[in-house]
């Protein structure tokens, strides 16, 4: 008798719980899914057909293995995930990546795409990227690495995506010496760009017109971009004075060009990493002009060209300094004493010295 009663009680409880879950609106269920990690979302989508549908419709971020056989699966993938706004397409070095046909098909299914990351998609050409740009004009962030398209494809993006705010380019194989004949930018995107990051590029100077034309640019990062950057950096620093962050690493640039950074009066964060020509002259000029500096990272690469003279100028002219990182720099207690004495008593500076 008691066993029968217990069974009936459990049935009532199970029924009540299932009713609560079933009565949840799709919007609430979608909010729950969005707070879960990717793995948990996948498991939840297997519970029932309704959860499968809601999970797919509420997923905004998607990362796909961009091998060539992805083409046949694109219609079914984006029929389920029809609200994707952030997409990553990655292919390893030993595989054949998607081609233009796949990228164009994706652009037709994802008209509301705002972020795109392309990694190792070596089969994409300028033509395919150009069609994609025309179909996805709302793009706000583009990151591409180890791809093979070149200046024409990049210009197509800049000419069509008027809302582009962030651009990150690394090892773009299509930009070679011949690309100097076709500069990149500025295009309609120049009016909205806030961040530009260039890494490991040969002839990256062809991005000069884009950087110079981006009057609202806030952050510029140049890593291991080969060739002479003297003229370009001087022009950039003289014309794009709204930047608050500059990161230069292993660039061929002279002291004079570095000193031009002092024209960026709003500069708050500066990284000078392994710039062999950087001396006290450049550091003093920057400190005297960019007085709002809060974070300063210097890797002198043990060239012995930066010493107390430059660091004392930072202490005297940059009262807002909060973070100072020094690597391979000839600093002594003299410069640290000036930095400590010149800053307001309420200001605490974090110093890392290697």
Short mmCIF file of C-alpha atoms in Angstrom, two decimals:
data_model
loop_
_atom_site.label_atom_id
_atom_site.label_comp_id
_atom_site.label_asym_id
_atom_site.label_seq_id
_atom_site.Cartn_x
_atom_site.Cartn_y
_atom_site.Cartn_z
CA UNK A 1 0.00 0.00 0.00
CA UNK A 2 2.77 2.41 0.97
CA UNK A 3 4.72 1.54 -2.17
CA UNK A 4 1.75 2.46 -4.35
CA UNK A 5 1.31 5.76 -2.52
CA UNK A 6 5.02 6.60 -2.89
CA UNK A 7 4.92 5.85 -6.61
CA UNK A 8 1.93 8.11 -7.08
CA UNK A 9 3.65 10.92 -5.15
CA UNK A 10 6.76 10.65 -7.34
CA UNK A 11 4.58 10.72 -10.44
CA UNK A 12 2.93 13.93 -9.26
CA UNK A 13 6.30 15.54 -8.50
CA UNK A 14 7.79 14.48 -11.84
CA UNK A 15 4.71 15.74 -13.65
CA UNK A 16 4.87 19.10 -11.86
CA UNK A 17 8.57 19.54 -12.67
CA UNK A 18 8.08 18.62 -16.30
CA UNK A 19 5.20 21.09 -16.52
CA UNK A 20 7.35 23.91 -15.12
CA UNK A 21 10.04 23.25 -17.70
CA UNK A 22 7.56 22.84 -20.52
CA UNK A 23 5.85 26.10 -19.60
CA UNK A 24 9.05 28.14 -19.76
CA UNK A 25 8.82 30.64 -22.64
CA UNK A 26 11.36 30.22 -25.41
CA UNK A 27 12.91 33.56 -24.47
CA UNK A 28 13.63 32.39 -20.90
CA UNK A 29 15.03 29.12 -22.14
CA UNK A 30 17.28 31.01 -24.56
CA UNK A 31 18.59 33.21 -21.72
CA UNK A 32 19.48 30.10 -19.74
CA UNK A 33 21.33 28.63 -22.72
CA UNK A 34 23.29 31.85 -23.23
CA UNK A 35 24.68 31.61 -19.69
CA UNK A 36 26.08 28.12 -20.37
CA UNK A 37 29.36 27.10 -21.93
CA UNK A 38 29.58 25.61 -25.41
CA UNK A 39 29.80 22.02 -24.16
CA UNK A 40 26.79 22.32 -21.85
CA UNK A 41 24.75 23.91 -24.62
CA UNK A 42 25.47 20.96 -26.88
CA UNK A 43 24.29 18.49 -24.24
CA UNK A 44 21.14 20.53 -23.53
CA UNK A 45 20.26 20.61 -27.22
CA UNK A 46 19.93 16.80 -27.12
CA UNK A 47 17.22 16.78 -24.43
CA UNK A 48 14.26 17.28 -26.76
CA UNK A 49 13.30 18.80 -30.09
CA UNK A 50 12.19 22.08 -28.54
CA UNK A 51 15.48 22.57 -26.72
CA UNK A 52 17.34 21.65 -29.90
CA UNK A 53 15.46 24.35 -31.81
CA UNK A 54 15.72 27.06 -29.15
CA UNK A 55 19.42 26.40 -28.57
CA UNK A 56 20.14 26.76 -32.28
CA UNK A 57 18.10 29.93 -32.68
CA UNK A 58 19.67 31.58 -29.63
CA UNK A 59 23.31 30.84 -30.50
CA UNK A 60 25.07 34.00 -31.68
CA UNK A 61 28.67 32.76 -31.63
CA UNK A 62 29.88 29.84 -33.74
CA UNK A 63 33.31 28.33 -34.47
CA UNK A 64 33.70 25.92 -37.39
CA UNK A 65 36.44 23.69 -38.74
CA UNK A 66 36.89 25.37 -42.12
CA UNK A 67 38.07 22.42 -44.19
CA UNK A 68 36.96 22.08 -47.79
CA UNK A 69 34.22 19.55 -47.01
CA UNK A 70 32.39 22.16 -44.94
CA UNK A 71 30.73 23.45 -48.13
CA UNK A 72 28.12 20.68 -48.30
CA UNK A 73 27.15 21.15 -44.65
CA UNK A 74 26.70 24.92 -44.72
CA UNK A 75 22.95 24.94 -45.59
CA UNK A 76 22.02 22.60 -42.74
CA UNK A 77 24.35 24.29 -40.22
CA UNK A 78 22.97 27.75 -40.82
CA UNK A 79 19.39 26.55 -41.05
CA UNK A 80 19.74 25.51 -37.43
CA UNK A 81 22.00 28.37 -36.29
CA UNK A 82 20.15 31.17 -38.06
CA UNK A 83 21.00 33.96 -35.59
CA UNK A 84 24.79 33.80 -35.74
CA UNK A 85 26.50 37.20 -35.55
CA UNK A 86 30.02 36.07 -34.56
CA UNK A 87 31.73 33.45 -36.70
CA UNK A 88 35.18 31.86 -36.59
CA UNK A 89 36.45 29.78 -39.52
CA UNK A 90 39.68 27.92 -38.72
CA UNK A 91 41.65 25.41 -40.76
CA UNK A 92 44.87 23.66 -39.78
CA UNK A 93 48.00 23.79 -41.93
CA UNK A 94 47.81 20.22 -43.21
CA UNK A 95 44.23 20.47 -44.51
CA UNK A 96 42.68 22.12 -47.55
CA UNK A 97 40.56 25.05 -46.42
CA UNK A 98 37.21 26.28 -47.67
CA UNK A 99 37.20 28.18 -50.95
CA UNK A 100 35.31 31.23 -52.21
CA UNK A 101 32.11 29.23 -52.81
CA UNK A 102 31.81 28.35 -49.13
CA UNK A 103 32.51 31.88 -47.91
CA UNK A 104 29.99 33.36 -50.34
CA UNK A 105 27.34 30.83 -49.29
CA UNK A 106 27.96 31.69 -45.64
CA UNK A 107 27.57 35.39 -46.41
CA UNK A 108 24.18 34.69 -47.99
CA UNK A 109 22.99 32.77 -44.92
CA UNK A 110 24.48 35.18 -42.32
CA UNK A 111 23.48 38.65 -43.44
CA UNK A 112 23.64 39.96 -39.86
CA UNK A 113 27.24 38.91 -39.25
CA UNK A 114 29.15 41.47 -37.16
CA UNK A 115 32.37 39.57 -36.35
CA UNK A 116 34.42 37.27 -38.55
CA UNK A 117 37.66 35.45 -37.80
CA UNK A 118 39.51 33.68 -40.62
CA UNK A 119 42.45 31.49 -39.68
CA UNK A 120 44.38 29.33 -42.14
CA UNK A 121 41.81 29.78 -44.93
CA UNK A 122 44.44 29.70 -47.68
CA UNK A 123 42.05 28.90 -50.54
CA UNK A 124 40.14 32.16 -50.24
CA UNK A 125 40.84 34.73 -52.96
CA UNK A 126 40.24 38.44 -53.42
CA UNK A 127 37.13 37.70 -55.48
CA UNK A 128 35.47 35.64 -52.76
CA UNK A 129 36.26 38.14 -50.03
CA UNK A 130 34.88 40.96 -52.20
CA UNK A 131 31.52 39.19 -52.62
CA UNK A 132 31.41 38.43 -48.90
CA UNK A 133 32.00 42.11 -48.07
CA UNK A 134 29.11 43.20 -50.29
CA UNK A 135 26.76 40.71 -48.62
CA UNK A 136 27.81 41.43 -45.01
CA UNK A 137 28.07 45.20 -44.85
CA UNK A 138 27.30 45.29 -41.13
CA UNK A 139 30.65 43.73 -40.20
CA UNK A 140 32.20 45.41 -37.15
CA UNK A 141 35.24 43.23 -36.49
CA UNK A 142 37.48 41.35 -38.92
CA UNK A 143 40.43 39.18 -37.93
CA UNK A 144 42.37 37.21 -40.51
CA UNK A 145 45.55 35.20 -40.15
CA UNK A 146 47.53 32.97 -42.51
CA UNK A 147 45.17 33.63 -45.41
CA UNK A 148 46.15 34.06 -49.06
CA UNK A 149 43.99 36.91 -50.35
CA UNK A 150 45.57 40.31 -50.77
CA UNK A 151 45.07 44.04 -51.14
CA UNK A 152 42.02 43.84 -53.42
CA UNK A 153 40.10 41.68 -50.99
CA UNK A 154 41.04 43.88 -48.06
CA UNK A 155 40.04 47.02 -49.95
CA UNK A 156 36.68 45.44 -50.78
CA UNK A 157 36.01 45.02 -47.06
CA UNK A 158 37.04 48.61 -46.32
CA UNK A 159 34.93 49.96 -49.19
CA UNK A 160 31.74 48.11 -48.18
CA UNK A 161 31.76 47.71 -44.39
CA UNK A 162 31.06 51.21 -43.10
CA UNK A 163 30.61 49.99 -39.49
CA UNK A 164 33.99 48.25 -39.19
CA UNK A 165 35.57 49.10 -35.82
CA UNK A 166 38.35 46.54 -35.37
CA UNK A 167 40.77 45.13 -37.93
CA UNK A 168 43.41 42.53 -37.12
CA UNK A 169 45.68 41.15 -39.86
CA UNK A 170 48.43 38.56 -39.39
CA UNK A 171 50.57 36.81 -42.00
CA UNK A 172 48.42 37.83 -44.95
CA UNK A 173 50.25 36.01 -47.74
CA UNK A 174 48.59 37.87 -50.60
CA UNK A 175 50.29 41.12 -49.64
CA UNK A 176 53.69 41.01 -51.33
CA UNK A 177 56.09 43.55 -52.78
CA UNK A 178 53.75 44.14 -55.68
CA UNK A 179 51.05 45.28 -53.29
CA UNK A 180 52.79 48.65 -52.98
CA UNK A 181 51.19 49.52 -56.31
CA UNK A 182 47.77 49.12 -54.67
CA UNK A 183 47.61 50.83 -51.27
CA UNK A 184 45.07 49.56 -48.75
CA UNK A 185 42.35 51.95 -47.63
CA UNK A 186 41.09 54.17 -46.39
CA UNK A 187 37.58 53.37 -47.76
CA UNK A 188 34.29 54.03 -45.96
CA UNK A 189 35.50 52.02 -42.96
CA UNK A 190 38.02 54.74 -42.09
CA UNK A 191 35.27 56.79 -40.45
CA UNK A 192 34.45 54.02 -37.95
CA UNK A 193 37.73 52.18 -37.31
CA UNK A 194 38.89 52.29 -33.68
CA UNK A 195 41.52 49.53 -33.55
CA UNK A 196 44.10 48.34 -36.10
CA UNK A 197 46.50 45.47 -35.36
CA UNK A 198 49.09 44.26 -37.90
CA UNK A 199 51.35 41.27 -37.24
CA UNK A 200 54.09 39.49 -39.18
CA UNK A 201 53.52 41.28 -42.47
CA UNK A 202 55.90 41.80 -45.35
CA UNK A 203 55.21 45.17 -46.91
CA UNK A 204 52.71 46.08 -44.21
CA UNK A 205 53.39 49.72 -45.12
CA UNK A 206 50.66 49.40 -47.75
CA UNK A 207 48.20 49.79 -44.83
CA UNK A 208 49.56 53.32 -44.37
CA UNK A 209 46.69 55.10 -46.17
CA UNK A 210 44.18 53.20 -44.02
CA UNK A 211 45.88 54.11 -40.75
CA UNK A 212 46.37 57.75 -41.75
CA UNK A 213 42.77 58.03 -42.96
CA UNK A 214 41.28 56.57 -39.77
CA UNK A 215 40.76 59.83 -37.89
CA UNK A 216 38.92 58.16 -34.99
CA UNK A 217 41.58 55.52 -34.44
CA UNK A 218 42.14 54.79 -30.75
CA UNK A 219 44.53 51.84 -30.78
CA UNK A 220 47.40 50.99 -33.16
CA UNK A 221 49.46 47.81 -32.76
CA UNK A 222 52.32 46.88 -35.09
CA UNK A 223 54.14 43.59 -34.42
CA UNK A 224 57.11 42.40 -36.48
CA UNK A 225 56.06 44.18 -39.66
CA UNK A 226 59.15 44.17 -41.87
CA UNK A 227 60.56 47.09 -43.82
CA UNK A 228 61.25 50.74 -43.06
CA UNK A 229 58.44 52.42 -41.09
CA UNK A 230 60.09 55.81 -40.55
CA UNK A 231 58.09 57.95 -42.96
CA UNK A 232 54.83 56.16 -42.26
CA UNK A 233 55.09 56.44 -38.48
CA UNK A 234 55.91 60.16 -38.66
CA UNK A 235 52.91 60.88 -40.87
CA UNK A 236 50.63 58.69 -38.74
CA UNK A 237 51.69 60.40 -35.51
CA UNK A 238 51.22 63.86 -37.06
CA UNK A 239 47.77 63.20 -38.53
CA UNK A 240 46.12 60.64 -36.24
CA UNK A 241 46.41 62.38 -32.90
CA UNK A 242 43.39 60.76 -31.21
CA UNK A 243 45.19 57.50 -30.36
CA UNK A 244 45.20 56.42 -26.71
CA UNK A 245 47.16 53.19 -27.19
CA UNK A 246 50.24 52.41 -29.32
CA UNK A 247 52.12 49.12 -29.33
CA UNK A 248 55.27 48.82 -31.46
CA UNK A 249 57.29 45.61 -31.46
CA UNK A 250 60.40 44.79 -33.49
CA UNK A 251 59.92 47.56 -36.04
CA UNK A 252 62.60 49.18 -38.17
CA UNK A 253 62.02 52.76 -37.11
CA UNK A 254 64.36 55.61 -36.14
CA UNK A 255 64.54 57.74 -33.03
CA UNK A 256 63.16 60.72 -34.93
CA UNK A 257 60.05 58.84 -36.02
CA UNK A 258 59.46 57.56 -32.48
CA UNK A 259 59.74 61.11 -31.17
CA UNK A 260 56.80 62.05 -33.43
CA UNK A 261 54.56 60.00 -31.12
CA UNK A 262 54.71 63.04 -28.82
CA UNK A 263 52.04 64.59 -31.09
CA UNK A 264 49.54 62.10 -29.66
CA UNK A 265 48.47 64.24 -26.72
CA UNK A 266 45.78 61.77 -25.61
CA UNK A 267 48.13 58.78 -25.44
CA UNK A 268 47.63 56.69 -22.29
CA UNK A 269 49.27 53.33 -23.07
CA UNK A 270 52.60 52.89 -24.86
CA UNK A 271 54.53 49.68 -25.52
CA UNK A 272 57.98 49.96 -27.11
CA UNK A 273 59.24 46.39 -27.42
CA UNK A 274 62.64 45.55 -28.90
CA UNK A 275 62.96 48.71 -31.00
CA UNK A 276 66.77 48.85 -31.44
CA UNK A 277 66.91 52.54 -32.47
CA UNK A 278 64.92 53.83 -29.49
CA UNK A 279 67.03 56.14 -27.29
CA UNK A 280 66.60 58.68 -24.49
CA UNK A 281 65.84 61.36 -27.10
CA UNK A 282 62.66 59.61 -28.25
CA UNK A 283 61.56 58.78 -24.72
CA UNK A 284 62.04 62.38 -23.54
CA UNK A 285 60.09 63.75 -26.51
CA UNK A 286 57.22 61.35 -25.89
CA UNK A 287 57.12 62.14 -22.17
CA UNK A 288 57.06 65.90 -22.80
CA UNK A 289 54.24 65.64 -25.36
CA UNK A 290 52.11 62.72 -24.15
CA UNK A 291 51.64 63.81 -20.55
CA UNK A 292 48.56 61.63 -19.99
CA UNK A 293 50.57 58.38 -20.08
CA UNK A 294 49.25 55.82 -17.58
CA UNK A 295 51.01 52.65 -18.77
CA UNK A 296 54.53 52.50 -20.19
CA UNK A 297 56.23 49.24 -21.20
CA UNK A 298 59.79 49.36 -22.55
CA UNK A 299 61.87 46.38 -23.64
CA UNK A 300 65.27 47.87 -24.47
CA UNK A 301 66.60 44.56 -25.81
CA UNK A 302 69.79 45.30 -23.82
CA UNK A 303 70.96 47.81 -26.42
CA UNK A 304 71.97 50.23 -23.62
CA UNK A 305 70.31 53.17 -25.39
CA UNK A 306 67.74 53.99 -22.71
CA UNK A 307 68.92 55.08 -19.28
CA UNK A 308 68.08 57.37 -16.36
CA UNK A 309 67.92 60.44 -18.61
CA UNK A 310 64.86 59.21 -20.48
CA UNK A 311 63.17 57.68 -17.44
CA UNK A 312 63.58 60.83 -15.36
CA UNK A 313 61.78 62.75 -18.11
CA UNK A 314 58.90 60.31 -17.76
CA UNK A 315 58.81 60.90 -14.02
CA UNK A 316 58.81 64.69 -14.43
CA UNK A 317 56.23 65.01 -17.21
CA UNK A 318 53.81 62.07 -16.73
CA UNK A 319 51.99 62.56 -13.39
CA UNK A 320 49.27 60.03 -14.29
CA UNK A 321 51.68 57.10 -14.59
CA UNK A 322 50.30 53.95 -12.94
CA UNK A 323 52.23 51.10 -14.53
CA UNK A 324 55.89 51.00 -15.59
CA UNK A 325 57.53 47.89 -17.04
CA UNK A 326 61.25 48.00 -17.87
CA UNK A 327 63.14 45.14 -19.52
CA UNK A 328 66.77 45.41 -20.64
CA UNK A 329 66.98 49.08 -19.62
CA UNK A 330 69.90 50.78 -17.83
CA UNK A 331 67.89 52.19 -14.94
CA UNK A 332 69.31 53.11 -11.55
CA UNK A 333 67.92 54.40 -8.27
CA UNK A 334 68.27 57.97 -9.59
CA UNK A 335 65.45 57.61 -12.11
CA UNK A 336 63.25 55.66 -9.70
CA UNK A 337 63.74 58.37 -7.09
CA UNK A 338 62.59 61.05 -9.54
CA UNK A 339 59.56 58.98 -10.54
CA UNK A 340 58.65 58.50 -6.88
CA UNK A 341 59.14 62.15 -5.91
CA UNK A 342 57.49 63.79 -8.90
CA UNK A 343 54.26 61.80 -8.81
CA UNK A 344 51.40 62.93 -6.54
CA UNK A 345 51.45 61.33 -3.10
CA UNK A 346 48.08 59.71 -3.78
CA UNK A 347 49.44 57.96 -6.89
CA UNK A 348 50.76 54.40 -6.65
CA UNK A 349 52.97 53.14 -9.47
CA UNK A 350 53.48 49.48 -10.20
CA UNK A 351 57.04 48.92 -11.43
CA UNK A 352 58.41 45.75 -13.02
CA UNK A 353 62.16 45.80 -13.72
CA UNK A 354 63.92 42.92 -15.43
#
